[in-house]
Short mmCIF file of C-alpha atoms in Angstrom, two decimals:
data_model
loop_
_atom_site.label_atom_id
_atom_site.label_comp_id
_atom_site.label_asym_id
_atom_site.label_seq_id
_atom_site.Cartn_x
_atom_site.Cartn_y
_atom_site.Cartn_z
CA UNK O 1 80.39 141.18 84.41
CA UNK O 2 77.97 138.73 86.02
CA UNK O 3 74.31 139.73 86.42
CA UNK O 4 71.68 137.73 88.25
CA UNK O 5 67.94 138.15 87.73
CA UNK O 6 65.87 136.57 90.50
CA UNK O 7 62.31 136.50 91.87
CA UNK O 8 60.92 135.63 88.44
CA UNK O 9 57.25 134.69 88.04
CA UNK O 10 57.69 133.13 84.58
CA UNK O 11 59.67 133.36 81.41
CA UNK O 12 57.77 133.23 78.12
CA UNK O 13 59.72 132.43 74.97
CA UNK O 14 59.57 130.44 71.78
CA UNK O 15 61.30 127.06 72.02
CA UNK O 16 62.94 125.80 68.82
CA UNK O 17 62.95 122.16 69.90
CA UNK O 18 59.28 122.10 70.93
CA UNK O 19 58.28 124.46 68.10
CA UNK O 20 55.99 126.27 70.50
CA UNK O 21 55.83 129.13 72.94
CA UNK O 22 56.71 127.87 76.42
CA UNK O 23 56.15 129.22 79.91
CA UNK O 24 58.65 128.23 82.59
CA UNK O 25 59.18 129.21 86.23
CA UNK O 26 62.93 129.40 86.82
CA UNK O 27 64.35 130.66 90.09
CA UNK O 28 66.85 132.85 88.30
CA UNK O 29 68.75 133.77 85.14
CA UNK O 30 72.51 134.23 85.08
CA UNK O 31 73.99 136.65 82.55
CA UNK O 32 77.70 136.77 81.75
CA UNK O 33 78.63 139.99 79.98
CA UNK O 34 75.98 140.29 77.23
CA UNK O 35 74.83 136.65 77.00
CA UNK O 36 72.39 134.47 78.90
CA UNK O 37 74.74 132.00 80.55
CA UNK O 38 72.20 129.80 82.33
CA UNK O 39 68.54 129.64 83.30
CA UNK O 40 67.62 128.19 86.69
CA UNK O 41 71.23 127.69 87.69
CA UNK O 42 72.57 126.46 91.03
CA UNK O 43 73.67 129.48 93.04
CA UNK O 44 76.54 127.68 94.76
CA UNK O 45 79.84 129.59 94.53
CA UNK O 46 78.51 132.22 92.09
CA UNK O 47 78.84 135.84 93.14
CA UNK O 48 77.00 138.31 90.93
CA UNK O 49 78.28 141.82 90.26
CA UNK O 50 74.72 143.04 89.74
CA UNK O 51 71.46 141.58 91.06
CA UNK O 52 68.10 142.49 89.52
CA UNK O 53 64.88 141.72 91.39
CA UNK O 54 62.19 140.86 88.84
CA UNK O 55 59.60 141.45 91.59
CA UNK O 56 57.56 138.37 90.67
CA UNK O 57 57.05 139.55 87.09
CA UNK O 58 57.12 137.84 83.69
CA UNK O 59 60.16 137.95 81.40
CA UNK O 60 60.14 137.74 77.59
CA UNK O 61 62.72 138.37 74.86
CA UNK O 62 63.03 141.94 73.65
CA UNK O 63 61.05 142.79 70.53
CA UNK O 64 62.75 142.93 67.14
CA UNK O 65 61.36 145.48 64.70
CA UNK O 66 62.57 144.08 61.40
CA UNK O 67 61.18 146.77 59.06
CA UNK O 68 61.49 150.51 59.72
CA UNK O 69 62.30 153.68 57.81
CA UNK O 70 63.80 155.35 60.86
CA UNK O 71 66.09 157.74 58.97
CA UNK O 72 63.87 160.64 57.97
CA UNK O 73 63.95 164.34 58.63
CA UNK O 74 60.42 165.70 58.98
CA UNK O 75 56.89 164.40 59.45
CA UNK O 76 54.14 164.21 56.84
CA UNK O 77 51.14 165.20 58.90
CA UNK O 78 49.82 167.20 55.95
CA UNK O 79 49.72 163.99 53.90
CA UNK O 80 47.83 162.36 56.77
CA UNK O 81 45.24 165.13 56.63
CA UNK O 82 44.90 164.73 52.85
CA UNK O 83 44.26 161.00 53.22
CA UNK O 84 41.55 161.70 55.77
CA UNK O 85 40.02 164.04 53.18
CA UNK O 86 39.88 161.19 50.67
CA UNK O 87 43.14 161.27 48.70
CA UNK O 88 45.04 158.00 48.23
CA UNK O 89 48.70 157.31 48.95
CA UNK O 90 49.41 157.32 45.20
CA UNK O 91 47.41 160.55 44.66
CA UNK O 92 49.49 162.30 47.31
CA UNK O 93 52.73 161.01 45.81
CA UNK O 94 51.77 162.29 42.35
CA UNK O 95 51.10 165.76 43.76
CA UNK O 96 54.59 166.06 45.22
CA UNK O 97 53.88 164.69 48.67
CA UNK O 98 54.65 161.23 49.93
CA UNK O 99 58.17 159.87 49.57
CA UNK O 100 59.28 162.80 47.39
CA UNK O 101 58.67 165.34 50.16
CA UNK O 102 60.67 163.20 52.57
CA UNK O 103 63.49 163.04 50.01
CA UNK O 104 63.61 166.83 49.74
CA UNK O 105 63.70 167.31 53.50
CA UNK O 106 66.36 164.67 54.13
CA UNK O 107 68.64 166.12 51.45
CA UNK O 108 68.40 169.50 53.18
CA UNK O 109 69.29 168.05 56.61
CA UNK O 110 72.80 167.65 57.95
CA UNK O 111 74.05 164.34 59.28
CA UNK O 112 74.23 165.84 62.77
CA UNK O 113 70.59 166.97 62.59
CA UNK O 114 69.50 163.49 61.50
CA UNK O 115 71.51 161.76 64.23
CA UNK O 116 70.03 163.99 66.96
CA UNK O 117 66.48 163.57 65.66
CA UNK O 118 66.70 159.78 65.22
CA UNK O 119 68.42 159.26 68.57
CA UNK O 120 65.38 160.78 70.27
CA UNK O 121 63.06 158.52 68.26
CA UNK O 122 64.98 155.42 69.33
CA UNK O 123 64.14 156.15 72.97
CA UNK O 124 60.45 155.70 72.11
CA UNK O 125 61.21 152.29 70.60
CA UNK O 126 63.10 151.26 73.75
CA UNK O 127 60.24 152.36 76.00
CA UNK O 128 57.97 150.11 73.93
CA UNK O 129 60.22 147.08 74.41
CA UNK O 130 62.12 147.05 71.12
CA UNK O 131 65.75 146.03 71.56
CA UNK O 132 66.77 145.62 67.90
CA UNK O 133 65.68 147.77 64.94
CA UNK O 134 66.22 147.30 61.22
CA UNK O 135 66.53 150.74 59.60
CA UNK O 136 66.52 151.61 55.91
CA UNK O 137 67.97 154.43 53.91
CA UNK O 138 65.84 155.47 50.95
CA UNK O 139 65.00 159.14 51.43
CA UNK O 140 68.20 160.36 49.76
CA UNK O 141 68.29 158.69 46.33
CA UNK O 142 71.71 160.13 45.50
CA UNK O 143 75.02 158.48 46.32
CA UNK O 144 75.84 161.31 48.72
CA UNK O 145 72.52 161.25 50.56
CA UNK O 146 72.14 157.47 50.69
CA UNK O 147 75.63 157.23 52.19
CA UNK O 148 74.71 160.04 54.59
CA UNK O 149 71.66 158.10 55.77
CA UNK O 150 73.64 154.90 56.30
CA UNK O 151 76.38 156.81 58.12
CA UNK O 152 73.66 158.13 60.43
CA UNK O 153 72.74 154.52 61.24
CA UNK O 154 76.40 153.73 61.91
CA UNK O 155 76.67 156.67 64.31
CA UNK O 156 73.39 155.78 66.01
CA UNK O 157 74.81 152.33 66.74
CA UNK O 158 77.62 154.03 68.63
CA UNK O 159 75.25 156.30 70.56
CA UNK O 160 72.29 154.05 71.23
CA UNK O 161 71.78 151.31 73.79
CA UNK O 162 70.15 149.08 71.19
CA UNK O 163 71.21 147.60 67.84
CA UNK O 164 70.22 149.22 64.55
CA UNK O 165 70.63 146.96 61.52
CA UNK O 166 71.36 148.89 58.28
CA UNK O 167 69.53 148.33 54.98
CA UNK O 168 70.29 150.19 51.76
CA UNK O 169 67.11 151.22 49.95
CA UNK O 170 68.15 153.48 47.12
CA UNK O 171 65.38 151.73 45.16
CA UNK O 172 62.63 153.36 47.23
CA UNK O 173 61.52 155.64 44.40
CA UNK O 174 62.92 157.31 41.30
CA UNK O 175 64.34 160.81 41.86
CA UNK O 176 62.15 163.49 40.29
CA UNK O 177 65.03 164.81 38.16
CA UNK O 178 65.63 161.40 36.53
CA UNK O 179 64.08 161.29 33.04
CA UNK O 180 65.44 157.86 32.08
CA UNK O 181 64.59 155.27 34.73
CA UNK O 182 67.17 152.83 33.41
CA UNK O 183 69.92 155.37 34.10
CA UNK O 184 68.91 155.36 37.76
CA UNK O 185 68.93 151.55 37.83
CA UNK O 186 72.47 151.73 36.43
CA UNK O 187 73.41 154.24 39.13
CA UNK O 188 72.09 151.94 41.87
CA UNK O 189 73.74 148.81 40.47
CA UNK O 190 77.07 150.18 39.27
CA UNK O 191 77.80 153.00 41.71
CA UNK O 192 75.62 153.03 44.83
CA UNK O 193 75.72 149.34 45.74
CA UNK O 194 79.48 148.82 45.16
CA UNK O 195 80.37 151.99 47.09
CA UNK O 196 78.08 151.19 50.02
CA UNK O 197 79.42 147.64 50.10
CA UNK O 198 83.03 148.88 50.03
CA UNK O 199 82.28 151.22 52.95
CA UNK O 200 80.58 148.35 54.83
CA UNK O 201 77.55 150.51 55.54
CA UNK O 202 74.72 148.01 54.90
CA UNK O 203 73.86 144.34 55.41
CA UNK O 204 70.72 144.28 53.26
CA UNK O 205 69.37 145.82 50.08
CA UNK O 206 65.64 146.53 49.77
CA UNK O 207 63.56 147.41 46.69
CA UNK O 208 60.04 148.87 46.47
CA UNK O 209 58.73 146.37 43.90
CA UNK O 210 55.35 147.88 43.05
CA UNK O 211 53.48 149.41 40.11
CA UNK O 212 54.66 152.98 39.63
CA UNK O 213 57.95 152.24 41.35
CA UNK O 214 60.31 149.34 40.46
CA UNK O 215 59.04 146.48 38.32
CA UNK O 216 60.13 142.85 38.61
CA UNK O 217 62.79 143.06 35.90
CA UNK O 218 64.35 146.14 37.46
CA UNK O 219 64.18 144.53 40.91
CA UNK O 220 65.84 141.38 39.60
CA UNK O 221 68.69 143.46 38.14
CA UNK O 222 69.22 145.30 41.45
CA UNK O 223 69.12 142.01 43.37
CA UNK O 224 71.87 140.55 41.20
CA UNK O 225 74.08 143.58 41.84
CA UNK O 226 73.37 143.44 45.57
CA UNK O 227 74.18 139.75 45.81
CA UNK O 228 77.40 140.27 43.87
CA UNK O 229 78.40 142.88 46.46
CA UNK O 230 77.51 140.68 49.43
CA UNK O 231 74.20 142.31 50.40
CA UNK O 232 71.21 140.13 51.28
CA UNK O 233 67.92 141.03 49.61
CA UNK O 234 64.64 142.23 51.06
CA UNK O 235 61.57 143.35 49.13
CA UNK O 236 58.63 145.67 49.61
CA UNK O 237 56.17 143.39 47.84
CA UNK O 238 52.58 143.65 46.57
CA UNK O 239 51.44 146.41 48.91
CA UNK O 240 48.91 148.06 46.58
CA UNK O 241 48.38 145.42 43.90
CA UNK O 242 49.69 142.00 42.91
CA UNK O 243 52.85 142.81 40.98
CA UNK O 244 54.40 139.34 41.17
CA UNK O 245 56.85 140.54 43.82
CA UNK O 246 56.12 137.72 46.28
CA UNK O 247 57.01 135.12 43.66
CA UNK O 248 60.11 137.12 42.75
CA UNK O 249 61.19 137.17 46.40
CA UNK O 250 61.39 133.39 46.30
CA UNK O 251 63.15 133.44 42.94
CA UNK O 252 65.95 135.75 44.17
CA UNK O 253 66.19 134.07 47.59
CA UNK O 254 65.32 137.22 49.51
CA UNK O 255 65.60 136.93 53.26
CA UNK O 256 62.17 138.56 53.60
CA UNK O 257 59.30 140.01 51.59
CA UNK O 258 57.22 142.62 53.37
CA UNK O 259 53.66 144.04 53.13
CA UNK O 260 52.12 141.27 50.93
CA UNK O 261 48.55 142.56 51.17
CA UNK O 262 47.84 141.75 47.51
CA UNK O 263 50.08 138.71 46.95
CA UNK O 264 48.67 135.63 45.23
CA UNK O 265 48.88 132.06 46.50
CA UNK O 266 51.50 130.96 43.97
CA UNK O 267 53.75 133.80 45.07
CA UNK O 268 53.41 132.87 48.75
CA UNK O 269 54.05 129.22 47.92
CA UNK O 270 57.28 130.20 46.18
CA UNK O 271 58.30 132.21 49.23
CA UNK O 272 57.64 129.22 51.49
CA UNK O 273 59.55 126.90 49.16
CA UNK O 274 62.59 129.21 49.33
CA UNK O 275 62.38 130.00 53.07
CA UNK O 276 61.54 133.68 52.58
CA UNK O 277 60.15 135.29 55.75
CA UNK O 278 56.75 136.94 55.18
CA UNK O 279 56.76 140.19 57.15
CA UNK O 280 53.32 141.61 57.88
CA UNK O 281 52.95 145.33 58.51
CA UNK O 282 49.39 145.80 59.83
CA UNK O 283 50.17 149.21 61.30
CA UNK O 284 50.55 150.55 57.77
CA UNK O 285 47.17 149.20 56.69
CA UNK O 286 45.56 150.80 59.75
CA UNK O 287 47.39 154.12 59.30
CA UNK O 288 46.40 154.36 55.63
CA UNK O 289 42.76 153.75 56.51
CA UNK O 290 42.62 150.58 54.41
CA UNK O 291 41.03 147.21 55.13
CA UNK O 292 43.29 145.04 52.97
CA UNK O 293 45.27 143.42 55.77
CA UNK O 294 47.69 140.71 54.72
CA UNK O 295 46.26 137.22 55.29
CA UNK O 296 48.77 135.80 57.72
CA UNK O 297 46.64 132.73 58.39
CA UNK O 298 46.81 131.55 54.80
CA UNK O 299 50.55 132.24 54.67
CA UNK O 300 51.18 130.10 57.74
CA UNK O 301 48.95 127.35 56.36
CA UNK O 302 50.96 127.42 53.12
CA UNK O 303 54.17 127.04 55.11
CA UNK O 304 55.60 130.56 55.39
CA UNK O 305 57.27 131.78 58.55
CA UNK O 306 55.61 135.05 59.58
CA UNK O 307 57.30 138.09 61.09
CA UNK O 308 55.57 141.33 62.04
CA UNK O 309 57.05 144.82 62.16
CA UNK O 310 56.04 148.45 62.61
CA UNK O 311 57.08 149.90 59.21
CA UNK O 312 57.80 153.07 61.19
CA UNK O 313 58.04 155.91 58.66
CA UNK O 314 56.80 159.48 58.20
CA UNK O 315 54.10 158.76 55.62
CA UNK O 316 52.28 155.52 56.29
CA UNK O 317 52.98 154.38 59.87
CA UNK O 318 54.16 156.44 62.81
CA UNK O 319 53.65 153.45 65.15
CA UNK O 320 56.69 152.24 67.09
CA UNK O 321 54.89 149.98 69.57
CA UNK O 322 55.36 146.27 68.87
CA UNK O 323 52.67 145.33 71.43
CA UNK O 324 50.23 147.33 69.30
CA UNK O 325 51.50 145.63 66.14
CA UNK O 326 50.93 142.26 67.85
CA UNK O 327 47.35 143.28 68.63
CA UNK O 328 46.69 144.42 65.05
CA UNK O 329 48.21 141.24 63.59
CA UNK O 330 46.03 139.04 65.78
CA UNK O 331 42.89 141.10 65.22
CA UNK O 332 43.16 141.60 61.46
CA UNK O 333 45.72 139.22 59.94
CA UNK O 334 44.20 135.98 61.18
CA UNK O 335 47.06 134.85 63.40
CA UNK O 336 46.95 133.77 67.03
CA UNK O 337 48.53 135.66 69.91
CA UNK O 338 51.21 132.98 70.17
CA UNK O 339 51.94 133.36 66.47
CA UNK O 340 52.12 137.14 66.73
CA UNK O 341 54.53 136.81 69.67
CA UNK O 342 56.81 134.48 67.68
CA UNK O 343 56.51 136.87 64.74
CA UNK O 344 57.73 139.80 66.87
CA UNK O 345 60.65 137.88 68.39
CA UNK O 346 62.20 134.75 66.88
CA UNK O 347 60.81 135.05 63.33
CA UNK O 348 61.66 138.75 63.32
CA UNK O 349 65.24 137.73 64.14
CA UNK O 350 65.14 135.42 61.11
CA UNK O 351 64.06 138.39 58.97
CA UNK O 352 67.34 140.18 59.82
CA UNK O 353 69.54 137.06 59.77
CA UNK O 354 70.05 136.97 63.54
CA UNK O 355 68.02 133.99 64.75
CA UNK O 356 71.11 132.38 66.27
CA UNK O 357 71.69 135.27 68.67
CA UNK O 358 68.46 137.15 69.47
CA UNK O 359 64.71 136.52 69.68
CA UNK O 360 64.74 133.86 72.41
CA UNK O 361 65.37 133.56 76.13
CA UNK O 362 67.87 130.76 75.80
CA UNK O 363 71.37 129.97 76.96
CA UNK O 364 73.95 131.47 74.62
CA UNK O 365 71.57 134.14 73.31
CA UNK O 366 71.91 137.87 73.86
CA UNK O 367 70.41 138.99 77.15
CA UNK O 368 67.75 141.21 75.54
CA UNK O 369 64.99 140.91 78.12
CA UNK O 370 61.69 142.62 78.92
CA UNK O 371 60.18 142.56 82.40
CA UNK O 372 56.38 142.69 82.32
CA UNK O 373 53.74 143.48 84.94
CA UNK O 374 51.31 140.94 83.45
CA UNK O 375 49.97 137.50 84.30
CA UNK O 376 50.14 135.79 80.89
CA UNK O 377 51.09 136.25 77.24
CA UNK O 378 47.57 137.31 76.22
CA UNK O 379 47.96 140.55 78.15
CA UNK O 380 50.70 141.89 75.87
CA UNK O 381 48.37 142.61 72.91
CA UNK O 382 45.32 142.94 75.18
CA UNK O 383 46.65 146.16 76.76
CA UNK O 384 47.57 147.38 73.25
CA UNK O 385 50.60 149.31 74.41
CA UNK O 386 53.77 149.13 76.45
CA UNK O 387 52.80 150.60 79.80
CA UNK O 388 52.95 147.11 81.33
CA UNK O 389 56.69 146.94 80.61
CA UNK O 390 58.52 147.51 83.89
CA UNK O 391 62.05 147.45 82.54
CA UNK O 392 64.17 146.69 79.48
CA UNK O 393 67.56 144.99 79.39
CA UNK O 394 69.78 145.06 76.32
CA UNK O 395 72.89 142.89 76.24
CA UNK O 396 72.37 142.29 79.96
CA UNK O 397 72.35 146.01 80.79
CA UNK O 398 69.32 147.79 82.26
CA UNK O 399 68.49 150.53 79.72
CA UNK O 400 64.92 151.50 80.69
CA UNK O 401 62.88 151.45 83.88
CA UNK O 402 59.22 152.45 83.95
CA UNK O 403 58.77 154.91 86.79
CA UNK O 404 54.97 154.51 86.75
CA UNK O 405 55.25 151.14 88.50
#
């Protein structure tokens, strides 16, 4: 299948060679099957099966949301109301809300119910320009329910127009019926991880390394088991206080460490030294009514590559708009609009080990393309949302068209 996109105002993309965001004015883009074959090609002797008129609009790569908790059953609007009344995230968790309520609801849901619910949610991501999603388990916390969650992701990949990248997160919390925490660590390391690896249900393993959840020693033990089973590590790190998780992320060669609102300089330096992507989640800080945004500027100055993501989940961020996340990152995390754009595309691809195939408009990359009714890059976060997206292509196929335009 050959697809031609023509009448292009500009393409905006990060350029690896120039190490900068570039704006170019090609006459056309040629897509063969799911890949960008050439940009600004000579049209001689090429007959396209499909022609797409960009209508003098701007093209960018599709957004990559590299941190979500997509697989959940019910919302936590009651928790939201409690936070507005003054309770903290940890207060709510201790009273039986928070993650524990999501665990109960997911365990009571069938796989079919979860697939149908999550498939509807994915359509909202697509409408907002996201063409690849990382999705975690972590609301099951039994072998049966963690496998169920990851099987939901596998089925969603068959149903959905976009890619969903699976992460095992059995270390999201300790089940309420577990009296000995070490027995649950043993369950994760000796039963969950090997079984999930054998079933080929996950690429990554994530741990909530935070006071009250999993400490650094426990996280290190889980990371060793994950690596031995071929899973790459990610960490929820230093969200509420400095637990040393950022430093640990460098020590265990995690592919990314996320949140990082309370991380110290030495920890960030160790991440930079070991090429760990620092994923900022400003939507969570906003949603929780906090003002402790991660300092992306200092991380970049230290030498970290920055990604940004939605952290879409039922308890601390129901945002699925990457344009909004770009705006929040530039407003509150100290990074420029160019940097937030790179963080939502190419660096986000690095955070899910896919920077050789997505995140750029470049020959040989997947044809994941957004068509924008804007005049320049600044307008993406300026409008705060996705209504300026005219259409979305995934793997060269038109999967969304905005009927407002």
